[in-house]
PDB file of C-alpha atoms in Angstrom:
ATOM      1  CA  UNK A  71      43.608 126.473 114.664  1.00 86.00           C
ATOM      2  CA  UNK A  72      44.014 129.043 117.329  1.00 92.00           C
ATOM      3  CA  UNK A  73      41.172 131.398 118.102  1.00 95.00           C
ATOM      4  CA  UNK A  74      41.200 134.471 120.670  1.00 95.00           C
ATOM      5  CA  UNK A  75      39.606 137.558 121.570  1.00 95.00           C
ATOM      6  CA  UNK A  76      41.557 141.046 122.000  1.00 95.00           C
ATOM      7  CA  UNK A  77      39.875 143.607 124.041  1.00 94.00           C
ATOM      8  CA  UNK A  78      39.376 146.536 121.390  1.00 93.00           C
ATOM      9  CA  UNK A  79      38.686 149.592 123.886  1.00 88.00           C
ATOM     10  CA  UNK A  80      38.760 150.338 127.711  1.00 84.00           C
ATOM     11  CA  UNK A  81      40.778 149.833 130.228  1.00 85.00           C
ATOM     12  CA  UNK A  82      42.089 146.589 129.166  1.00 88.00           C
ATOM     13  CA  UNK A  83      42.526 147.585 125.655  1.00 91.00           C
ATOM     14  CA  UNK A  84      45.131 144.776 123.411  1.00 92.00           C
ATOM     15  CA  UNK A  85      44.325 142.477 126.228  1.00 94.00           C
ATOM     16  CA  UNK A  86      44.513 139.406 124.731  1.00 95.00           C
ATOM     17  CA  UNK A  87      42.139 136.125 126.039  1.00 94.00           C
ATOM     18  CA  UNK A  88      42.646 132.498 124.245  1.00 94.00           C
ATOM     19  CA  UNK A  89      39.778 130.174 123.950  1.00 92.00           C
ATOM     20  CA  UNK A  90      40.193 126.866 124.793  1.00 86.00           C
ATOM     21  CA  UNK A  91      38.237 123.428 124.043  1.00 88.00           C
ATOM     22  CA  UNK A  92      35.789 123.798 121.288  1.00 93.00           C
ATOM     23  CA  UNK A  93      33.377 126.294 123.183  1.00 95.00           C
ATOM     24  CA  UNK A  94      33.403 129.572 124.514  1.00 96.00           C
ATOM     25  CA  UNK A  95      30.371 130.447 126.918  1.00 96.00           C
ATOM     26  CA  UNK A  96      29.947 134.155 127.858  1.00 96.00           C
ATOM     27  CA  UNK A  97      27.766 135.769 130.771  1.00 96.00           C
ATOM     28  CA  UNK A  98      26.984 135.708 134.333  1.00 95.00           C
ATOM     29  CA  UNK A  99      26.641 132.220 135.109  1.00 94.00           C
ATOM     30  CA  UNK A 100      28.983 130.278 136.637  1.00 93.00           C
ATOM     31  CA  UNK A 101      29.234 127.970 134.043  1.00 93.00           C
ATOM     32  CA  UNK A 102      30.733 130.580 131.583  1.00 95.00           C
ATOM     33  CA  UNK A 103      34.248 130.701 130.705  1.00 94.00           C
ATOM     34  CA  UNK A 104      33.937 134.700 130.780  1.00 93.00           C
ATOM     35  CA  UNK A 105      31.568 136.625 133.358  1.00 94.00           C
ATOM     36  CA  UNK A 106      31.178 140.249 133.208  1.00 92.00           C
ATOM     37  CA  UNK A 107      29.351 142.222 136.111  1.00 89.00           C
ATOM     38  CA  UNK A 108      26.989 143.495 134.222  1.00 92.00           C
ATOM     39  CA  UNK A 109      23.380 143.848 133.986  1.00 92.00           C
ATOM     40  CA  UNK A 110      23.144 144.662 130.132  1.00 94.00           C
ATOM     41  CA  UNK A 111      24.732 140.800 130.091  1.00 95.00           C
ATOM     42  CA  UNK A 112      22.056 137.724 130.232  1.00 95.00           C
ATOM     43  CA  UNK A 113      23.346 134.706 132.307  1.00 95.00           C
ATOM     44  CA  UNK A 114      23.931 132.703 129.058  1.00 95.00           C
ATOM     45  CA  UNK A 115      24.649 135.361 126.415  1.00 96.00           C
ATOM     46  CA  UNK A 116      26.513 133.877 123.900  1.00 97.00           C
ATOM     47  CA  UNK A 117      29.208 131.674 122.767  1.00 96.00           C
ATOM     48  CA  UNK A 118      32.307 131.298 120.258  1.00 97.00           C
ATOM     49  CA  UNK A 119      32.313 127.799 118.852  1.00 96.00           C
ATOM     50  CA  UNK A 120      34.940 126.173 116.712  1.00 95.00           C
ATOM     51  CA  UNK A 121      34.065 123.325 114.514  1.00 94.00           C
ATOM     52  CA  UNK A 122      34.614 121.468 111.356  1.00 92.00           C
ATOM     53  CA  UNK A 123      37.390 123.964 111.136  1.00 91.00           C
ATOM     54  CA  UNK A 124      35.269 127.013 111.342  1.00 94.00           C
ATOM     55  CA  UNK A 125      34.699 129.423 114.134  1.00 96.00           C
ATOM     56  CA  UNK A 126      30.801 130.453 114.641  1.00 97.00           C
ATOM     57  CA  UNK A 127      29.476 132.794 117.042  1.00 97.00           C
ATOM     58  CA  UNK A 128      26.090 131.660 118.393  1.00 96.00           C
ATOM     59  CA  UNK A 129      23.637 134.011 120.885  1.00 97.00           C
ATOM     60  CA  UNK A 130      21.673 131.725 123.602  1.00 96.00           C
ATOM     61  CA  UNK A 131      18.209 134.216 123.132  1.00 95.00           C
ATOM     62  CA  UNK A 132      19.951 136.927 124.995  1.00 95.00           C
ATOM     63  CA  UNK A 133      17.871 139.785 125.911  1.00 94.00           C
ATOM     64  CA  UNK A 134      20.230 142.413 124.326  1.00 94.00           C
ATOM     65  CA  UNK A 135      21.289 140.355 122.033  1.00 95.00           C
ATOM     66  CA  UNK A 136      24.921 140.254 120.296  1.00 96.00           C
ATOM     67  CA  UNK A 137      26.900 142.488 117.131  1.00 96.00           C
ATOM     68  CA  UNK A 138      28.862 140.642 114.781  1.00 96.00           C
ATOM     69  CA  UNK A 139      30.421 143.465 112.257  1.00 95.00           C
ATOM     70  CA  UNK A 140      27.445 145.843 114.203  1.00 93.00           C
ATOM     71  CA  UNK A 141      24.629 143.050 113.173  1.00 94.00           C
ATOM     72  CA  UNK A 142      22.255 142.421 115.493  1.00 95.00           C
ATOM     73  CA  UNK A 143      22.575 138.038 116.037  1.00 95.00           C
ATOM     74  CA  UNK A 144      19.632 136.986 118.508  1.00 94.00           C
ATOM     75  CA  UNK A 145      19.063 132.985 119.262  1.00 94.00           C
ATOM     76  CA  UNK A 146      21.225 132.579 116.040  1.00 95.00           C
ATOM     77  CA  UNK A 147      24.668 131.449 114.459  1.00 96.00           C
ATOM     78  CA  UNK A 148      26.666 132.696 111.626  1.00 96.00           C
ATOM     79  CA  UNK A 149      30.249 132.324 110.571  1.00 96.00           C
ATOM     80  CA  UNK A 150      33.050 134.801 111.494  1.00 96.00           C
ATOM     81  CA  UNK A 151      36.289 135.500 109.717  1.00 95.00           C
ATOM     82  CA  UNK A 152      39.430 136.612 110.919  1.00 95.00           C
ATOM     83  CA  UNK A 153      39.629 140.118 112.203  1.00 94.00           C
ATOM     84  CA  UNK A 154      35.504 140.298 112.937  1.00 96.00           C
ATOM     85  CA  UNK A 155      34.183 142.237 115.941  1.00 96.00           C
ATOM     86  CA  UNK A 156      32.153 141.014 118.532  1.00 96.00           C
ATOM     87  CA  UNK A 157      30.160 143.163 121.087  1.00 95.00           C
ATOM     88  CA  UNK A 158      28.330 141.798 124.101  1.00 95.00           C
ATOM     89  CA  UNK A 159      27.013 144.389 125.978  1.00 93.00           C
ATOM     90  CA  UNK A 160      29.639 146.993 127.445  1.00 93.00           C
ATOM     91  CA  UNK A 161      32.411 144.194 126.011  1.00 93.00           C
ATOM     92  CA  UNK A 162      34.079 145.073 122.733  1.00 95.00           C
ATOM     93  CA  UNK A 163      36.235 142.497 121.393  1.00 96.00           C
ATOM     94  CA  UNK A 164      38.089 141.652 118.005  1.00 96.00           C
ATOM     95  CA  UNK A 165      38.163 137.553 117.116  1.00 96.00           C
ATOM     96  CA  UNK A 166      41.731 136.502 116.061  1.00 95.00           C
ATOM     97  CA  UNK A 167      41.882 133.352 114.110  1.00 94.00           C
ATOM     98  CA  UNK A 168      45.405 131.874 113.514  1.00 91.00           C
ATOM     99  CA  UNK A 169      45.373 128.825 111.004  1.00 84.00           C
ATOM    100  CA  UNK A 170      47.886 126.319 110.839  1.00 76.00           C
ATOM    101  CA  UNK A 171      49.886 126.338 108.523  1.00 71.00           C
ATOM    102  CA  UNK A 172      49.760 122.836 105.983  1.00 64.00           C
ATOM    103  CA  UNK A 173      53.046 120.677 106.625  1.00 66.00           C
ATOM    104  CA  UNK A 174      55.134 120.765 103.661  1.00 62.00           C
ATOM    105  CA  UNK A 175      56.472 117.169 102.852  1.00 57.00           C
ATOM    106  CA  UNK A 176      59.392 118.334 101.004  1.00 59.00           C
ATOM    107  CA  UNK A 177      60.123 120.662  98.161  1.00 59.00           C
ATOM    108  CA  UNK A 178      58.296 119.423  94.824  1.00 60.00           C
ATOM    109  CA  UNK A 179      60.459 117.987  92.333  1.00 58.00           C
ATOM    110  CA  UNK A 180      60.713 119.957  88.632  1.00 60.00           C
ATOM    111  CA  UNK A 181      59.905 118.917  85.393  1.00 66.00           C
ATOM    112  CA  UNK A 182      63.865 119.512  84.152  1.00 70.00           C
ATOM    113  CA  UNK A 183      65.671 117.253  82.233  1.00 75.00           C
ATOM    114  CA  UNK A 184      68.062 116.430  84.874  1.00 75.00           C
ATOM    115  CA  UNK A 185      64.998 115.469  87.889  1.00 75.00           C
ATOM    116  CA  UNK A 186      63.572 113.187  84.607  1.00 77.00           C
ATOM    117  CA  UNK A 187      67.126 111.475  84.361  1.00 79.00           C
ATOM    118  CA  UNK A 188      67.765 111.230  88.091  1.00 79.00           C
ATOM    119  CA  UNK A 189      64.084 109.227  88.141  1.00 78.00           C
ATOM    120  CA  UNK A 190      64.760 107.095  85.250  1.00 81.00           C
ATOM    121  CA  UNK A 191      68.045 105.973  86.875  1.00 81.00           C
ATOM    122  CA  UNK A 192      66.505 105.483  90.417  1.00 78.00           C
ATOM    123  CA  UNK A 193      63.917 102.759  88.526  1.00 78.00           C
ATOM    124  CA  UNK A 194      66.433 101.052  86.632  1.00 79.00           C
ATOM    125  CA  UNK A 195      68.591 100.340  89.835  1.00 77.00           C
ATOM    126  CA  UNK A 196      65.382  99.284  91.911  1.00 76.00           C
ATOM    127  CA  UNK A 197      64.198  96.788  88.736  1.00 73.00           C
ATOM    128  CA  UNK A 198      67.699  95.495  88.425  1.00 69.00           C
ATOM    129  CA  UNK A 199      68.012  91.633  89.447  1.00 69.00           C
ATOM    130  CA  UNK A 200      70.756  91.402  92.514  1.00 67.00           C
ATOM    131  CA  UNK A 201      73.860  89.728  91.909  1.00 66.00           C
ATOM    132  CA  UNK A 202      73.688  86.097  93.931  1.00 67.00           C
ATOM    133  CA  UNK A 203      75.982  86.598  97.018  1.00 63.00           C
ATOM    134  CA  UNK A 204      78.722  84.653  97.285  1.00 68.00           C
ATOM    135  CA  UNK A 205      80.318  82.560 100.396  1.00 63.00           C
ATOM    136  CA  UNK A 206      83.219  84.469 101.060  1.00 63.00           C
ATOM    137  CA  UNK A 207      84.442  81.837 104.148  1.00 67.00           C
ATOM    138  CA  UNK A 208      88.374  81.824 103.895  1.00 65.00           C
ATOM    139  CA  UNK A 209      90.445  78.800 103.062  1.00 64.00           C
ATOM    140  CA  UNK A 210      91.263  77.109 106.203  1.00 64.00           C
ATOM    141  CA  UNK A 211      95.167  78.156 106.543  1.00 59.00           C
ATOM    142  CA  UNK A 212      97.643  75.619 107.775  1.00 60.00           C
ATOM    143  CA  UNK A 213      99.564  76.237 111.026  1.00 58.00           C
ATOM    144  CA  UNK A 214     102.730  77.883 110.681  1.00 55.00           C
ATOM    145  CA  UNK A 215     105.883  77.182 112.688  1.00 54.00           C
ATOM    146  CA  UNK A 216     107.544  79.136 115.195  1.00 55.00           C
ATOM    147  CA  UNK A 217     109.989  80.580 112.387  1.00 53.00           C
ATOM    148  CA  UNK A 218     107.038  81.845 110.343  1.00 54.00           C
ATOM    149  CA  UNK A 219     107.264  79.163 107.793  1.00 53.00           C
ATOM    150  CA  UNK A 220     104.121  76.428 107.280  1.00 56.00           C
ATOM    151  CA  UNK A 221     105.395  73.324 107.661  1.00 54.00           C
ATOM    152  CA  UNK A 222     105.255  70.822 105.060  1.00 55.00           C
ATOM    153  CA  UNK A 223     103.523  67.844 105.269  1.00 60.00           C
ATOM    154  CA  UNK A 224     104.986  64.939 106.537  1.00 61.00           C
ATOM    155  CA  UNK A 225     105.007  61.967 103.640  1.00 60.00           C
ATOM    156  CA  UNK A 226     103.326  58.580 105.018  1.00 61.00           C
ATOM    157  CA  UNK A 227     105.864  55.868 106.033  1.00 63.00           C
ATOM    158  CA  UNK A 228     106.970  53.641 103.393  1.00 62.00           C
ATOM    159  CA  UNK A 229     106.071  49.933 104.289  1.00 64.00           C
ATOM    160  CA  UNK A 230     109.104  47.741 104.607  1.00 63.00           C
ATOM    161  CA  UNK A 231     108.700  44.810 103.374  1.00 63.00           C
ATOM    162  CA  UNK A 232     108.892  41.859 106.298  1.00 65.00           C
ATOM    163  CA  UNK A 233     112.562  39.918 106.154  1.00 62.00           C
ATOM    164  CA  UNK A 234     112.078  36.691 105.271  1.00 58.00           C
ATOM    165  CA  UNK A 235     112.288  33.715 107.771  1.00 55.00           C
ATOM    166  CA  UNK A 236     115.407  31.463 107.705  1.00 51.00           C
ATOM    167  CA  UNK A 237     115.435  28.588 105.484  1.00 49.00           C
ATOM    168  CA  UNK A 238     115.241  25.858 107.206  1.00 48.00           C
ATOM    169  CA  UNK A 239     118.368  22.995 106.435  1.00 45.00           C
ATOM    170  CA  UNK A 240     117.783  21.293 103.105  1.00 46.00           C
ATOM    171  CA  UNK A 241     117.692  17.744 103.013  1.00 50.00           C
ATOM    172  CA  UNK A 242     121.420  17.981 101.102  1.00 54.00           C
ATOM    173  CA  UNK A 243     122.581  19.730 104.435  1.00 55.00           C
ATOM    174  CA  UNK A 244     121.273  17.244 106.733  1.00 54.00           C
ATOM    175  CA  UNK A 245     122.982  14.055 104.217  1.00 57.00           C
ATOM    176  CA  UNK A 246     126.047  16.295 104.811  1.00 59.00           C
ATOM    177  CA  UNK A 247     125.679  16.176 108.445  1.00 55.00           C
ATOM    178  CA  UNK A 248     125.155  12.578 108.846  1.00 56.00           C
ATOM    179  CA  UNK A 249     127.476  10.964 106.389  1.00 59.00           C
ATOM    180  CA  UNK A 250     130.273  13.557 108.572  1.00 58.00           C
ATOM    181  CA  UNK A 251     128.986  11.922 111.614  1.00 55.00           C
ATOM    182  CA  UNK A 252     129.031   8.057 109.913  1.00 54.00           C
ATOM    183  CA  UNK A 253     131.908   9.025 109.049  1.00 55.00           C
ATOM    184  CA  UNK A 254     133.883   9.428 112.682  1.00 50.00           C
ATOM    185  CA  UNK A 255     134.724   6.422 114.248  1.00 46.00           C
ATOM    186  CA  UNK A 256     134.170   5.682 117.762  1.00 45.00           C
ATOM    187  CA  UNK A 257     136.553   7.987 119.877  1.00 45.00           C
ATOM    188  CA  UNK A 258     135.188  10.962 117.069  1.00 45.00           C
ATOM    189  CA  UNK A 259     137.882  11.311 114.827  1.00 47.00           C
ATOM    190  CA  UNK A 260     137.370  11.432 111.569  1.00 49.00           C
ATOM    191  CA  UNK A 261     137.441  14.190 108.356  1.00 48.00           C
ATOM    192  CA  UNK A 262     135.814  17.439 109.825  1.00 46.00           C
ATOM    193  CA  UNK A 263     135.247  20.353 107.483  1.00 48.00           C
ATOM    194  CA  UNK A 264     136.574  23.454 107.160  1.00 49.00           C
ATOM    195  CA  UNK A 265     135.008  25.927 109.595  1.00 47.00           C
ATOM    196  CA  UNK A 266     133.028  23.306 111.512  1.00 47.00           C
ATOM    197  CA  UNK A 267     132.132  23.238 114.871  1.00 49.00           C
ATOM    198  CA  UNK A 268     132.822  20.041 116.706  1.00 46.00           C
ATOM    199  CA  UNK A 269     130.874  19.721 119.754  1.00 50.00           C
ATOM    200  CA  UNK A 270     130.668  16.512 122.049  1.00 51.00           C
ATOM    201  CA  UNK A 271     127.100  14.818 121.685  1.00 50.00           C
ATOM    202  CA  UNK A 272     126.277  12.466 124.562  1.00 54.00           C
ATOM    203  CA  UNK A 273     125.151   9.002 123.577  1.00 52.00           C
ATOM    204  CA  UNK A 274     121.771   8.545 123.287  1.00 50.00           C
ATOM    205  CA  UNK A 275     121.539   5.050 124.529  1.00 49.00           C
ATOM    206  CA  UNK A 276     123.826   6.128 127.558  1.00 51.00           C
ATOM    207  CA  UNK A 277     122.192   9.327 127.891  1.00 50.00           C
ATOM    208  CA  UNK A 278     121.362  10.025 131.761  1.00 49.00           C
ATOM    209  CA  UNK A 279     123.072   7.061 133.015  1.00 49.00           C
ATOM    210  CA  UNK A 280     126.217   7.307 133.539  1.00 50.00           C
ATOM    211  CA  UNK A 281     126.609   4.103 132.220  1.00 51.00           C
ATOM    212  CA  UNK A 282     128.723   2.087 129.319  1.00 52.00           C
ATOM    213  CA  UNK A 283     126.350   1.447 126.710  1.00 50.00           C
ATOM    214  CA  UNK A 284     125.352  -1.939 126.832  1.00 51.00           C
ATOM    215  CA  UNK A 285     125.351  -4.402 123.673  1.00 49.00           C
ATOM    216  CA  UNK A 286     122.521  -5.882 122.275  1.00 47.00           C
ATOM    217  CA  UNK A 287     123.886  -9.024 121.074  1.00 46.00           C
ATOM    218  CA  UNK A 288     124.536  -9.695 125.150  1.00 51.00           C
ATOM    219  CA  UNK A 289     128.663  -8.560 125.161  1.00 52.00           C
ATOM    220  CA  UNK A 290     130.497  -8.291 128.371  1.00 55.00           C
ATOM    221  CA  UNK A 291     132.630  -5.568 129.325  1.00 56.00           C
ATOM    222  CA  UNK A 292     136.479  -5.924 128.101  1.00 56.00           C
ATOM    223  CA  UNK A 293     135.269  -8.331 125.384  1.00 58.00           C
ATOM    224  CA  UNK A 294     135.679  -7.088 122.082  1.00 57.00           C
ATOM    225  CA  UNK A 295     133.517  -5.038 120.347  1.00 58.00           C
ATOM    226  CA  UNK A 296     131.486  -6.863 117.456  1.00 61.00           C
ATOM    227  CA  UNK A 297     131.386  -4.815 113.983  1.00 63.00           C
ATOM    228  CA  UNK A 298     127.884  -3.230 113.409  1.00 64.00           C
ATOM    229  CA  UNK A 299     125.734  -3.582 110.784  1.00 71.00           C
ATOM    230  CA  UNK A 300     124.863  -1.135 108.648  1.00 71.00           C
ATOM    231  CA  UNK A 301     121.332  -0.985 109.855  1.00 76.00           C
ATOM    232  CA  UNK A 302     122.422  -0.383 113.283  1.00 76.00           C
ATOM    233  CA  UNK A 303     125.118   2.372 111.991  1.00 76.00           C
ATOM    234  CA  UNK A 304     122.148   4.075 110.117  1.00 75.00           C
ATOM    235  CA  UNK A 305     119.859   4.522 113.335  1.00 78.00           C
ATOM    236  CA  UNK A 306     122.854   5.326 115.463  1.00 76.00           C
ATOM    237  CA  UNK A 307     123.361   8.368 112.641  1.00 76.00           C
ATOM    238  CA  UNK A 308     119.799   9.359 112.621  1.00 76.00           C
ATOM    239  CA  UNK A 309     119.845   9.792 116.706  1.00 78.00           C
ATOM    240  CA  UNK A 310     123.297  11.898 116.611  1.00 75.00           C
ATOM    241  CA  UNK A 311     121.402  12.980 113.729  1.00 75.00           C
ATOM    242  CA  UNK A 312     118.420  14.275 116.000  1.00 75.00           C
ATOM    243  CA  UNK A 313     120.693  15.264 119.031  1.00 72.00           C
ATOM    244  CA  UNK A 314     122.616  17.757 116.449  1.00 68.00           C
ATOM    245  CA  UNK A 315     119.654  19.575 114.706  1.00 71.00           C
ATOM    246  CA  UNK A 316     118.526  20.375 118.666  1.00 69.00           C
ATOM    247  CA  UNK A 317     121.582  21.944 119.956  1.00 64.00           C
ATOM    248  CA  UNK A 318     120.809  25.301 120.552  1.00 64.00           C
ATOM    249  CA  UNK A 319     122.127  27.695 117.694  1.00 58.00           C
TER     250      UNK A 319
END
């Protein structure tokens, strides 16, 4: 609410003077807010108040007292209107009071059938349950190749099965062997098979000597050599036997 007070005749007629705070004070002393020079004024003649959204005019016991609408008001207070006059002493004044206006908080919806279809729809969507979000993460992608193209995935090695070891020479192989070698006389001849490999065995019983092998039966070199026995041809296999299953392969 604004309130002010335009000068209604004199010099200063139209001159317009706002009141501010919630009390004007008029007259000579220096606590007033307006102080005419004038005798027919007390020191504390009278004052506009606003309050409570009113505006009051209220004289301090003045000794002329003060016209509201040309009524006398003396050590009193009544309500004023817009557009009321105000005299106090020589002063003639007309009270201006400018209301604000309400705020407006929008323009008020009808009572049409479209503003009752509009609300109806604007309920439904706020009571309708929300759809559960879902995780929209991509599939991770696999990396692609320098020519654009993803590159397929390699298979897993096949396990090959280990080779099996060499047999090792049957027991028929090894007969073979040593009824060939019973078989050669002393200087090594004798019937060799096809595709063999004849290789020079050293004597075991000379073996490291450099020696002629010496007889047990106690013969003397350039006698004649005594038949053997069977026995004695066995073990004499079974060494050459030995010596031939060593050579290296």
């Amino acid at each position: 609410m604004k309130v002010s007070l335009v000068v209604a005749s004199g010099a200063h007629e139209g001159r317009v003077i706002p009141l501010t705070g919630s009390q004007f004070l008029i007259g000579r002393d220096q606590q007033c807010n307006l102080r005419p020079a004038s005798p027919a004024i007390s020191k504390l003649h009278c004052a506009v108040v606003v309050r409570d959204g009113k505006v009051f005019v209220k004289d301090f016991g003045s000794t002329n007292g003060t016209l509201v609408n040309g009524q006398l008001v003396q050590s009193a207070e009544i309500v004023i209107e817009n557009g009321a006059s105000l005299q106090v002493g020589p002063l003639d004044f007309t009270v201006r009071i400018e209301k604000a206006a309400p705020k407006v908080d929008g323009t008020p919806l009808g009572d049409s059938p479209e503003t009752a279809a509009a609300l109806a729809a604007v309920k439904a969507a706020a009571a309708a349950p929300k759809a559960p979000v879902r995780d929209a993460t991509p599939a991770p992608v696999k990396p692609a190749s320098k020519s654009g193209v993803t590159a397929p995935t390699k298979p897993a090695p096949a396990k090959v099965p280990p080779k099996p070891a060499p047999a090792a020479a049957s027991t028929s192989d090894e007969d073979d062997v040593a009824a060939m070698l019973l078989g050669m006389d002393d200087e090594g001849n004798g019937s060799v098979p096809d595709g063999s490999t004849v290789m020079e065995i050293p004597n075991p019983l000379t073996a490291g000597t450099g020696e002629p092998p010496k007889s047990n039966s106690g013969e003397k070199p350039g006698e004649p050599k005594k038949a053997q026995t069977r026995e004695e041809m066995t073990n004499a296999a079974n060494d050459l036997l030995r010596q031939y299953m060593r050579r290296p392969k």
